[in-house]
PDB file of C-alpha atoms in Angstrom:
ATOM      1  CA  MET A   1       0.000   0.000   0.000  1.00 68.00           C
ATOM      2  CA  VAL A   2       1.399   3.402  -0.969  1.00 78.00           C
ATOM      3  CA  GLU A   3       1.008   6.473   1.198  1.00 82.00           C
ATOM      4  CA  LEU A   4      -2.175   8.531   0.895  1.00 80.00           C
ATOM      5  CA  GLY A   5      -0.258  11.624  -0.172  1.00 84.00           C
ATOM      6  CA  CYS A   6       1.686   9.788  -2.865  1.00 91.00           C
ATOM      7  CA  LEU A   7      -1.375   8.379  -4.602  1.00 95.00           C
ATOM      8  CA  ALA A   8      -3.198  11.676  -4.082  1.00 96.00           C
ATOM      9  CA  ALA A   9      -0.551  13.407  -6.194  1.00 96.00           C
ATOM     10  CA  LEU A  10      -1.144  11.023  -9.095  1.00 97.00           C
ATOM     11  CA  ASP A  11      -4.937  11.242  -8.749  1.00 97.00           C
ATOM     12  CA  HIS A  12      -5.011  15.019  -8.560  1.00 97.00           C
ATOM     13  CA  LEU A  13      -2.708  15.380 -11.543  1.00 97.00           C
ATOM     14  CA  GLN A  14      -4.944  13.124 -13.646  1.00 97.00           C
ATOM     15  CA  TRP A  15      -8.083  14.796 -12.309  1.00 98.00           C
ATOM     16  CA  LEU A  16      -7.091  18.471 -12.437  1.00 97.00           C
ATOM     17  CA  ARG A  17      -4.899  18.201 -15.575  1.00 96.00           C
ATOM     18  CA  THR A  18      -1.929  20.284 -14.367  1.00 96.00           C
ATOM     19  CA  GLY A  19       0.689  19.923 -11.674  1.00 95.00           C
ATOM     20  CA  ALA A  20       0.173  23.552 -10.699  1.00 96.00           C
ATOM     21  CA  ARG A  21      -3.549  23.028 -10.089  1.00 96.00           C
ATOM     22  CA  ALA A  22      -2.885  19.792  -8.180  1.00 97.00           C
ATOM     23  CA  ALA A  23      -0.233  21.490  -6.026  1.00 97.00           C
ATOM     24  CA  ASP A  24      -2.587  24.371  -5.299  1.00 96.00           C
ATOM     25  CA  ILE A  25      -5.446  22.194  -4.073  1.00 94.00           C
ATOM     26  CA  LEU A  26      -3.122  19.876  -2.090  1.00 94.00           C
ATOM     27  CA  ASN A  27      -1.195  22.835  -0.635  1.00 94.00           C
ATOM     28  CA  CYS A  28       2.234  21.604  -1.654  1.00 95.00           C
ATOM     29  CA  HIS A  29       4.977  22.345  -4.185  1.00 96.00           C
ATOM     30  CA  GLN A  30       4.534  21.384  -7.824  1.00 96.00           C
ATOM     31  CA  SER A  31       7.800  19.422  -7.592  1.00 96.00           C
ATOM     32  CA  THR A  32       6.159  17.238  -4.926  1.00 96.00           C
ATOM     33  CA  ILE A  33       3.281  16.445  -7.277  1.00 96.00           C
ATOM     34  CA  SER A  34       5.702  15.534 -10.068  1.00 96.00           C
ATOM     35  CA  ARG A  35       7.903  13.385  -7.831  1.00 96.00           C
ATOM     36  CA  ASP A  36       5.061  11.471  -6.163  1.00 96.00           C
ATOM     37  CA  ALA A  37       3.115  10.978  -9.392  1.00 96.00           C
ATOM     38  CA  LYS A  38       6.206   9.469 -11.044  1.00 95.00           C
ATOM     39  CA  LYS A  39       6.827   7.266  -7.994  1.00 95.00           C
ATOM     40  CA  CYS A  40       3.277   5.858  -8.180  1.00 95.00           C
ATOM     41  CA  GLN A  41       3.646   5.163 -11.882  1.00 96.00           C
ATOM     42  CA  ARG A  42       6.844   3.183 -11.221  1.00 95.00           C
ATOM     43  CA  ILE A  43       5.285   1.217  -8.350  1.00 94.00           C
ATOM     44  CA  PHE A  44       2.190   0.206 -10.299  1.00 95.00           C
ATOM     45  CA  GLY A  45       3.821  -0.172 -13.706  1.00 95.00           C
ATOM     46  CA  VAL A  46       1.648   2.396 -15.484  1.00 96.00           C
ATOM     47  CA  THR A  47       2.349   5.516 -17.504  1.00 96.00           C
ATOM     48  CA  LEU A  48       0.455   8.798 -17.770  1.00 94.00           C
ATOM     49  CA  THR A  49       0.366  10.411 -21.205  1.00 94.00           C
ATOM     50  CA  LYS A  50      -1.596  13.501 -22.191  1.00 91.00           C
ATOM     51  CA  ARG A  51      -4.025  13.275 -25.091  1.00 89.00           C
ATOM     52  CA  ALA A  52      -6.643  15.857 -26.022  1.00 86.00           C
ATOM     53  CA  CYS A  53      -5.945  17.835 -22.817  1.00 89.00           C
ATOM     54  CA  GLU A  54      -6.612  14.811 -20.569  1.00 94.00           C
ATOM     55  CA  TRP A  55      -4.156  12.467 -18.856  1.00 95.00           C
ATOM     56  CA  ARG A  56      -4.603   8.870 -20.034  1.00 93.00           C
ATOM     57  CA  MET A  57      -3.225   5.819 -18.259  1.00 93.00           C
ATOM     58  CA  THR A  58      -1.439   3.083 -20.190  1.00 94.00           C
ATOM     59  CA  GLY A  59      -0.419  -0.285 -18.785  1.00 95.00           C
ATOM     60  CA  ASP A  60      -2.169  -2.758 -16.480  1.00 95.00           C
ATOM     61  CA  ASP A  61      -3.886  -0.637 -13.834  1.00 95.00           C
ATOM     62  CA  SER A  62      -5.554  -3.487 -11.913  1.00 96.00           C
ATOM     63  CA  LEU A  63      -3.295  -3.099  -8.845  1.00 96.00           C
ATOM     64  CA  LEU A  64      -3.658   0.669  -8.985  1.00 96.00           C
ATOM     65  CA  SER A  65      -7.453   0.321  -9.134  1.00 96.00           C
ATOM     66  CA  ALA A  66      -7.432  -1.929  -6.066  1.00 96.00           C
ATOM     67  CA  GLU A  67      -5.259   0.589  -4.223  1.00 96.00           C
ATOM     68  CA  ARG A  68      -7.597   3.427  -5.186  1.00 97.00           C
ATOM     69  CA  GLN A  69     -10.558   1.509  -3.804  1.00 97.00           C
ATOM     70  CA  ILE A  70      -8.798   1.104  -0.440  1.00 96.00           C
ATOM     71  CA  HIS A  71      -7.764   4.760  -0.350  1.00 96.00           C
ATOM     72  CA  GLN A  72     -11.247   5.935  -1.285  1.00 97.00           C
ATOM     73  CA  LYS A  73     -12.902   3.989   1.524  1.00 97.00           C
ATOM     74  CA  TYR A  74     -10.316   5.359   3.950  1.00 96.00           C
ATOM     75  CA  ARG A  75     -11.074   8.931   2.826  1.00 96.00           C
ATOM     76  CA  TRP A  76     -14.805   8.462   3.270  1.00 98.00           C
ATOM     77  CA  ASP A  77     -14.607   6.749   6.667  1.00 97.00           C
ATOM     78  CA  HIS A  78     -11.858   8.866   8.258  1.00 96.00           C
ATOM     79  CA  ASP A  79     -13.047  12.369   7.355  1.00 95.00           C
ATOM     80  CA  HIS A  80     -10.326  12.997   4.795  1.00 95.00           C
ATOM     81  CA  PRO A  81     -11.240  15.527   2.084  1.00 96.00           C
ATOM     82  CA  LEU A  82     -13.419  14.078  -0.660  1.00 98.00           C
ATOM     83  CA  ARG A  83     -13.340  15.131  -4.313  1.00 98.00           C
ATOM     84  CA  LEU A  84     -16.259  16.671  -6.200  1.00 98.00           C
ATOM     85  CA  ASP A  85     -16.512  17.805  -9.809  1.00 98.00           C
ATOM     86  CA  GLY A  86     -19.271  18.793 -12.204  1.00 97.00           C
ATOM     87  CA  GLN A  87     -20.319  19.980 -15.634  1.00 95.00           C
ATOM     88  CA  HIS A  88     -19.441  23.461 -16.848  1.00 93.00           C
ATOM     89  CA  TRP A  89     -23.031  24.776 -16.817  1.00 92.00           C
ATOM     90  CA  MET A  90     -23.194  24.005 -13.082  1.00 94.00           C
ATOM     91  CA  ARG A  91     -20.070  25.971 -12.258  1.00 94.00           C
ATOM     92  CA  ASP A  92     -21.719  29.246 -11.280  1.00 92.00           C
ATOM     93  CA  ASP A  93     -24.212  27.412  -9.049  1.00 92.00           C
ATOM     94  CA  TYR A  94     -22.015  24.970  -7.183  1.00 94.00           C
ATOM     95  CA  GLU A  95     -18.311  25.786  -7.572  1.00 91.00           C
ATOM     96  CA  PRO A  96     -18.422  28.874  -5.271  1.00 91.00           C
ATOM     97  CA  LEU A  97     -20.498  26.999  -2.663  1.00 94.00           C
ATOM     98  CA  PRO A  98     -18.455  26.294   0.509  1.00 94.00           C
ATOM     99  CA  LEU A  99     -18.700  22.558   1.171  1.00 95.00           C
ATOM    100  CA  GLN A 100     -16.863  21.460   4.288  1.00 92.00           C
ATOM    101  CA  GLY A 101     -14.859  18.292   3.736  1.00 95.00           C
ATOM    102  CA  TRP A 102     -14.949  18.509  -0.060  1.00 97.00           C
ATOM    103  CA  LEU A 103     -12.357  19.578  -2.633  1.00 96.00           C
ATOM    104  CA  LYS A 104     -13.910  20.937  -5.836  1.00 96.00           C
ATOM    105  CA  GLY A 105     -12.449  20.351  -9.281  1.00 96.00           C
ATOM    106  CA  ASN A 106     -12.460  22.446 -12.437  1.00 94.00           C
ATOM    107  CA  PHE A 107     -16.222  22.245 -13.118  1.00 96.00           C
ATOM    108  CA  ASN A 108     -15.601  22.685 -16.846  1.00 94.00           C
ATOM    109  CA  TYR A 109     -16.687  19.446 -18.519  1.00 94.00           C
ATOM    110  CA  LEU A 110     -18.780  19.750 -21.685  1.00 90.00           C
ATOM    111  CA  GLU A 111     -19.024  15.999 -22.174  1.00 90.00           C
ATOM    112  CA  TYR A 112     -19.767  13.113 -19.839  1.00 93.00           C
ATOM    113  CA  GLU A 113     -17.102  10.538 -20.712  1.00 92.00           C
ATOM    114  CA  GLN A 114     -14.151  11.934 -18.744  1.00 95.00           C
ATOM    115  CA  PRO A 115     -15.898  12.780 -15.441  1.00 97.00           C
ATOM    116  CA  HIS A 116     -17.728   9.440 -15.522  1.00 96.00           C
ATOM    117  CA  PHE A 117     -14.346   7.737 -16.068  1.00 96.00           C
ATOM    118  CA  LEU A 118     -12.840   9.614 -13.098  1.00 98.00           C
ATOM    119  CA  LEU A 119     -15.737   8.511 -10.901  1.00 98.00           C
ATOM    120  CA  LYS A 120     -15.524   4.879 -12.051  1.00 97.00           C
ATOM    121  CA  LYS A 121     -11.772   4.815 -11.424  1.00 97.00           C
ATOM    122  CA  ARG A 122     -12.336   6.297  -7.922  1.00 98.00           C
ATOM    123  CA  ILE A 123     -10.159   9.288  -8.734  1.00 98.00           C
ATOM    124  CA  ILE A 124     -13.069  11.514  -7.716  1.00 98.00           C
ATOM    125  CA  ASP A 125     -15.720  10.707  -5.118  1.00 98.00           C
ATOM    126  CA  ALA A 126     -18.777  12.510  -6.463  1.00 98.00           C
ATOM    127  CA  TRP A 127     -19.918  14.104  -9.705  1.00 98.00           C
ATOM    128  CA  LEU A 128     -22.659  16.632 -10.464  1.00 98.00           C
ATOM    129  CA  CYS A 129     -24.242  16.075 -13.857  1.00 96.00           C
ATOM    130  CA  SER A 130     -27.666  16.387 -15.487  1.00 94.00           C
ATOM    131  CA  ALA A 131     -30.738  14.246 -16.055  1.00 94.00           C
ATOM    132  CA  PRO A 132     -31.820  12.665 -18.299  1.00 94.00           C
ATOM    133  CA  GLU A 133     -28.301  12.171 -19.672  1.00 93.00           C
ATOM    134  CA  HIS A 134     -26.695  10.944 -16.433  1.00 94.00           C
ATOM    135  CA  PRO A 135     -25.167   7.486 -16.959  1.00 92.00           C
ATOM    136  CA  GLY A 136     -27.074   4.380 -16.006  1.00 91.00           C
ATOM    137  CA  ASP A 137     -24.441   2.633 -13.919  1.00 91.00           C
ATOM    138  CA  ALA A 138     -25.170  -0.200 -11.505  1.00 91.00           C
ATOM    139  CA  ASN A 139     -22.056   0.621  -9.475  1.00 96.00           C
ATOM    140  CA  ARG A 140     -22.851   4.333  -9.139  1.00 97.00           C
ATOM    141  CA  ALA A 141     -25.906   5.807  -7.386  1.00 96.00           C
ATOM    142  CA  ALA A 142     -27.746   8.683  -9.083  1.00 96.00           C
ATOM    143  CA  ILE A 143     -29.338  11.084  -6.589  1.00 96.00           C
ATOM    144  CA  GLN A 144     -31.577  13.560  -8.369  1.00 96.00           C
ATOM    145  CA  LEU A 145     -31.630  16.967  -6.699  1.00 96.00           C
ATOM    146  CA  CYS A 146     -34.140  18.845  -8.835  1.00 96.00           C
ATOM    147  CA  SER A 147     -36.288  18.719 -11.966  1.00 96.00           C
ATOM    148  CA  MET A 148     -37.167  21.543 -14.347  1.00 95.00           C
ATOM    149  CA  PRO A 149     -38.335  22.195 -17.903  1.00 94.00           C
ATOM    150  CA  CYS A 150     -35.974  22.787 -20.794  1.00 93.00           C
ATOM    151  CA  LEU A 151     -36.171  26.282 -22.271  1.00 93.00           C
ATOM    152  CA  LEU A 152     -35.320  27.788 -25.640  1.00 95.00           C
ATOM    153  CA  THR A 153     -33.857  31.280 -25.610  1.00 96.00           C
ATOM    154  CA  VAL A 154     -32.922  33.882 -28.227  1.00 96.00           C
ATOM    155  CA  LYS A 155     -31.447  37.351 -28.267  1.00 95.00           C
ATOM    156  CA  ASN A 156     -33.808  40.321 -27.940  1.00 94.00           C
ATOM    157  CA  ASN A 157     -33.172  41.281 -31.558  1.00 93.00           C
ATOM    158  CA  HIS A 158     -33.927  37.792 -32.907  1.00 94.00           C
ATOM    159  CA  PRO A 159     -36.915  37.603 -35.334  1.00 94.00           C
ATOM    160  CA  LEU A 160     -38.509  34.946 -33.112  1.00 96.00           C
ATOM    161  CA  ALA A 161     -38.507  37.330 -30.139  1.00 96.00           C
ATOM    162  CA  ALA A 162     -40.722  39.730 -32.094  1.00 95.00           C
ATOM    163  CA  LEU A 163     -43.394  37.029 -32.501  1.00 96.00           C
ATOM    164  CA  GLY A 164     -44.036  36.925 -28.746  1.00 94.00           C
ATOM    165  CA  PRO A 165     -46.659  34.379 -27.667  1.00 95.00           C
ATOM    166  CA  SER A 166     -47.561  33.551 -31.287  1.00 96.00           C
ATOM    167  CA  VAL A 167     -44.270  31.754 -31.937  1.00 96.00           C
ATOM    168  CA  THR A 168     -44.647  28.089 -32.973  1.00 95.00           C
ATOM    169  CA  LEU A 169     -42.365  25.123 -33.512  1.00 94.00           C
ATOM    170  CA  GLU A 170     -42.667  25.731 -37.247  1.00 94.00           C
ATOM    171  CA  HIS A 171     -41.182  29.195 -36.742  1.00 94.00           C
ATOM    172  CA  ILE A 172     -38.410  27.795 -34.540  1.00 94.00           C
ATOM    173  CA  ARG A 173     -37.452  25.100 -37.062  1.00 92.00           C
ATOM    174  CA  ARG A 174     -36.281  27.808 -39.449  1.00 91.00           C
ATOM    175  CA  TYR A 175     -33.357  28.814 -37.226  1.00 91.00           C
ATOM    176  CA  PRO A 176     -30.283  26.867 -35.994  1.00 88.00           C
ATOM    177  CA  LEU A 177     -29.842  25.671 -32.436  1.00 89.00           C
ATOM    178  CA  LEU A 178     -26.673  26.396 -30.526  1.00 85.00           C
ATOM    179  CA  PRO A 179     -24.569  23.274 -31.262  1.00 82.00           C
ATOM    180  CA  LEU A 180     -24.370  20.603 -28.560  1.00 80.00           C
ATOM    181  CA  PRO A 181     -21.125  18.770 -27.815  1.00 77.00           C
ATOM    182  CA  GLU A 182     -21.051  15.792 -30.162  1.00 73.00           C
ATOM    183  CA  GLN A 183     -22.518  12.559 -28.694  1.00 71.00           C
ATOM    184  CA  SER A 184     -22.732  14.053 -25.201  1.00 76.00           C
ATOM    185  CA  PHE A 185     -26.518  14.391 -25.022  1.00 83.00           C
ATOM    186  CA  PRO A 186     -28.046  11.502 -27.014  1.00 86.00           C
ATOM    187  CA  ILE A 187     -31.377  11.516 -25.163  1.00 88.00           C
ATOM    188  CA  PHE A 188     -31.862  15.254 -25.495  1.00 86.00           C
ATOM    189  CA  ALA A 189     -30.646  15.194 -29.106  1.00 87.00           C
ATOM    190  CA  SER A 190     -33.246  12.537 -29.941  1.00 91.00           C
ATOM    191  CA  VAL A 191     -35.987  14.815 -28.571  1.00 91.00           C
ATOM    192  CA  LEU A 192     -34.759  17.707 -30.715  1.00 89.00           C
ATOM    193  CA  HIS A 193     -34.621  15.404 -33.731  1.00 89.00           C
ATOM    194  CA  SER A 194     -38.188  14.172 -33.147  1.00 92.00           C
ATOM    195  CA  LEU A 195     -39.362  17.798 -33.114  1.00 91.00           C
ATOM    196  CA  GLY A 196     -37.549  18.583 -36.354  1.00 89.00           C
ATOM    197  CA  LEU A 197     -35.221  21.068 -34.664  1.00 87.00           C
ATOM    198  CA  VAL A 198     -31.980  19.738 -36.123  1.00 76.00           C
ATOM    199  CA  ARG A 199     -32.272  21.511 -39.474  1.00 72.00           C
ATOM    200  CA  HIS A 200     -32.825  25.132 -40.428  1.00 69.00           C
ATOM    201  CA  ASP A 201     -33.592  27.364 -43.400  1.00 69.00           C
ATOM    202  CA  ARG A 202     -30.202  28.258 -44.846  1.00 76.00           C
ATOM    203  CA  SER A 203     -31.636  30.825 -47.260  1.00 76.00           C
ATOM    204  CA  LEU A 204     -33.262  32.698 -44.389  1.00 71.00           C
ATOM    205  CA  MET A 205     -29.917  32.795 -42.609  1.00 67.00           C
ATOM    206  CA  GLU A 206     -28.050  33.966 -45.684  1.00 73.00           C
ATOM    207  CA  ASN A 207     -30.506  36.788 -46.334  1.00 71.00           C
ATOM    208  CA  SER A 208     -30.646  38.073 -42.760  1.00 78.00           C
ATOM    209  CA  SER A 209     -28.988  41.351 -41.828  1.00 80.00           C
ATOM    210  CA  LEU A 210     -28.054  39.865 -38.443  1.00 82.00           C
ATOM    211  CA  PRO A 211     -24.837  37.883 -37.852  1.00 84.00           C
ATOM    212  CA  VAL A 212     -25.246  34.127 -37.488  1.00 83.00           C
ATOM    213  CA  GLU A 213     -24.463  34.233 -33.762  1.00 84.00           C
ATOM    214  CA  ASP A 214     -27.468  36.516 -33.198  1.00 87.00           C
ATOM    215  CA  LEU A 215     -29.764  34.013 -34.925  1.00 88.00           C
ATOM    216  CA  LEU A 216     -28.808  30.976 -32.858  1.00 90.00           C
ATOM    217  CA  ILE A 217     -31.379  29.478 -30.489  1.00 93.00           C
ATOM    218  CA  GLY A 218     -29.939  28.662 -27.080  1.00 92.00           C
ATOM    219  CA  ILE A 219     -30.931  25.868 -24.703  1.00 91.00           C
ATOM    220  CA  ALA A 220     -31.287  26.693 -21.034  1.00 90.00           C
ATOM    221  CA  SER A 221     -33.157  25.947 -17.803  1.00 92.00           C
ATOM    222  CA  PRO A 222     -34.966  28.162 -15.287  1.00 92.00           C
ATOM    223  CA  LEU A 223     -31.991  27.776 -12.955  1.00 92.00           C
ATOM    224  CA  ARG A 224     -29.372  28.829 -15.503  1.00 91.00           C
ATOM    225  CA  ILE A 225     -31.101  31.156 -17.960  1.00 90.00           C
ATOM    226  CA  SER A 226     -29.152  34.033 -16.405  1.00 87.00           C
ATOM    227  CA  LEU A 227     -25.939  32.636 -17.939  1.00 86.00           C
ATOM    228  CA  TYR A 228     -27.134  33.979 -21.288  1.00 89.00           C
ATOM    229  CA  GLY A 229     -27.284  37.524 -19.961  1.00 90.00           C
ATOM    230  CA  PRO A 230     -29.999  40.221 -19.950  1.00 93.00           C
ATOM    231  CA  ASP A 231     -30.093  40.480 -23.762  1.00 94.00           C
ATOM    232  CA  HIS A 232     -31.926  37.123 -24.099  1.00 95.00           C
ATOM    233  CA  VAL A 233     -35.601  36.176 -23.826  1.00 95.00           C
ATOM    234  CA  VAL A 234     -37.257  32.793 -23.334  1.00 95.00           C
ATOM    235  CA  LEU A 235     -39.468  31.511 -26.134  1.00 96.00           C
ATOM    236  CA  PRO A 236     -42.950  30.390 -25.006  1.00 94.00           C
ATOM    237  CA  ILE A 237     -42.485  26.828 -26.267  1.00 92.00           C
ATOM    238  CA  ALA A 238     -42.408  23.828 -23.929  1.00 85.00           C
ATOM    239  CA  LEU A 239     -40.114  20.990 -24.955  1.00 90.00           C
ATOM    240  CA  PRO A 240     -41.307  17.461 -24.041  1.00 92.00           C
ATOM    241  CA  VAL A 241     -38.334  16.663 -21.807  1.00 91.00           C
ATOM    242  CA  SER A 242     -37.586  17.271 -18.136  1.00 93.00           C
ATOM    243  CA  ILE A 243     -34.030  18.019 -17.051  1.00 94.00           C
ATOM    244  CA  GLY A 244     -32.427  18.307 -13.636  1.00 95.00           C
ATOM    245  CA  ASP A 245     -29.303  18.176 -11.492  1.00 97.00           C
ATOM    246  CA  VAL A 246     -28.009  14.779 -10.400  1.00 97.00           C
ATOM    247  CA  LEU A 247     -25.312  13.845  -7.882  1.00 97.00           C
ATOM    248  CA  MET A 248     -23.549  10.570  -8.649  1.00 98.00           C
ATOM    249  CA  VAL A 249     -21.513   8.697  -6.034  1.00 98.00           C
ATOM    250  CA  PRO A 250     -20.207   5.125  -5.759  1.00 98.00           C
ATOM    251  CA  SER A 251     -23.122   2.885  -4.775  1.00 97.00           C
ATOM    252  CA  GLU A 252     -21.469   1.732  -1.548  1.00 97.00           C
ATOM    253  CA  PHE A 253     -21.450   5.342  -0.310  1.00 98.00           C
ATOM    254  CA  ALA A 254     -24.984   6.269  -1.429  1.00 96.00           C
ATOM    255  CA  ASP A 255     -26.307   6.168   2.137  1.00 94.00           C
ATOM    256  CA  HIS A 256     -23.093   7.319   3.809  1.00 97.00           C
ATOM    257  CA  PRO A 257     -23.509  10.163   6.332  1.00 95.00           C
ATOM    258  CA  ARG A 258     -21.149  12.304   4.248  1.00 97.00           C
ATOM    259  CA  THR A 259     -23.299  11.777   1.147  1.00 97.00           C
ATOM    260  CA  ARG A 260     -26.430  12.693   3.085  1.00 95.00           C
ATOM    261  CA  ALA A 261     -24.755  15.812   4.458  1.00 95.00           C
ATOM    262  CA  LEU A 262     -23.598  16.859   0.984  1.00 97.00           C
ATOM    263  CA  VAL A 263     -27.035  16.314  -0.528  1.00 96.00           C
ATOM    264  CA  GLU A 264     -28.692  18.385   2.183  1.00 94.00           C
ATOM    265  CA  GLN A 265     -26.243  21.234   1.584  1.00 95.00           C
ATOM    266  CA  LEU A 266     -26.893  21.102  -2.161  1.00 96.00           C
ATOM    267  CA  LEU A 267     -30.669  21.004  -1.645  1.00 95.00           C
ATOM    268  CA  ASP A 268     -30.544  23.937   0.781  1.00 94.00           C
ATOM    269  CA  HIS A 269     -28.553  25.874  -1.803  1.00 95.00           C
ATOM    270  CA  LEU A 270     -31.046  25.032  -4.549  1.00 95.00           C
ATOM    271  CA  ARG A 271     -33.944  26.144  -2.358  1.00 93.00           C
ATOM    272  CA  SER A 272     -32.196  29.457  -1.814  1.00 93.00           C
ATOM    273  CA  VAL A 273     -31.304  30.219  -5.440  1.00 91.00           C
ATOM    274  CA  SER A 274     -34.618  28.950  -6.849  1.00 89.00           C
ATOM    275  CA  ALA A 275     -36.889  31.071  -4.661  1.00 86.00           C
ATOM    276  CA  GLY A 276     -39.813  32.215  -6.796  1.00 81.00           C
ATOM    277  CA  MET A 277     -39.190  29.698  -9.600  1.00 87.00           C
ATOM    278  CA  ALA A 278     -42.544  27.948  -9.831  1.00 83.00           C
ATOM    279  CA  ASP A 279     -41.404  25.567 -12.573  1.00 90.00           C
ATOM    280  CA  LEU A 280     -38.442  24.136 -10.649  1.00 92.00           C
ATOM    281  CA  GLN A 281     -39.057  21.157  -8.367  1.00 93.00           C
ATOM    282  CA  ILE A 282     -36.637  20.453  -5.514  1.00 93.00           C
ATOM    283  CA  HIS A 283     -36.535  16.746  -4.630  1.00 92.00           C
ATOM    284  CA  GLN A 284     -37.135  16.528  -0.917  1.00 79.00           C
ATOM    285  CA  GLN A 285     -36.191  12.854  -0.779  1.00 57.00           C
ATOM    286  CA  ALA A 286     -33.329  12.702  -3.237  1.00 46.00           C
ATOM    287  CA  TRP A 287     -32.055   9.152  -2.613  1.00 47.00           C
ATOM    288  CA  ALA A 288     -32.156   6.904  -5.641  1.00 44.00           C
ATOM    289  CA  SER A 289     -30.488   3.689  -6.616  1.00 42.00           C
TER     290      SER A 289
END
């Protein structure tokens, strides 16, 4: 068994992407991160290489995975700091929130593959993502925190904004949606496809006096519509899909006191920031398998 600090250096480097960021959150020198990460790689016979901005592990990591499982249980049961990360659209809501006993990551993921990988490999301990796209994973518990409708938004000067309450799906189909990260939202993308919202009228775009970016239709939620700024309005069209925030943790810690405490803090925060939002439902009993 390697020391907690040694494996933590390797984990934080792979999680946070840079030695400087890992050193900052672990309150040590960057040289310590480099030295301990290399030591762990030698001990377990693996190699970290960077591809597409993420650290990838090569070699047989079965012993390393077993060690991570032991270290993770020790962190949970002995009040050592736990590791939380989330998707980029949740950053403004959750990243500034003080959570005692938790270290927060970069909160800048656009896709689901990497954070889900980090959770499966026990590099992180919890992950905030969104329904209905959250992974179905028998070894990870999905605790839904809230549910809300999906909104379409445009700039104030968009032709659709001028239509007001008379806007229809047929009107909306003429304009392009803000592109989604490829293959990251298959369930949501299938809903858009079924509504015919994946194509647009190219001639209308070419003949418009507005730049293309002003004609894009954005996708938002009641909780995060403010991210678009005051120059956007919500279109009065309801999409047939419910979205929401989900906390995922390893199944064996789903009912752990530290999970319950975290969920209650997140729910209290959601109640505070959602005051007056009639179309946002906070899940009072958020435990799910």
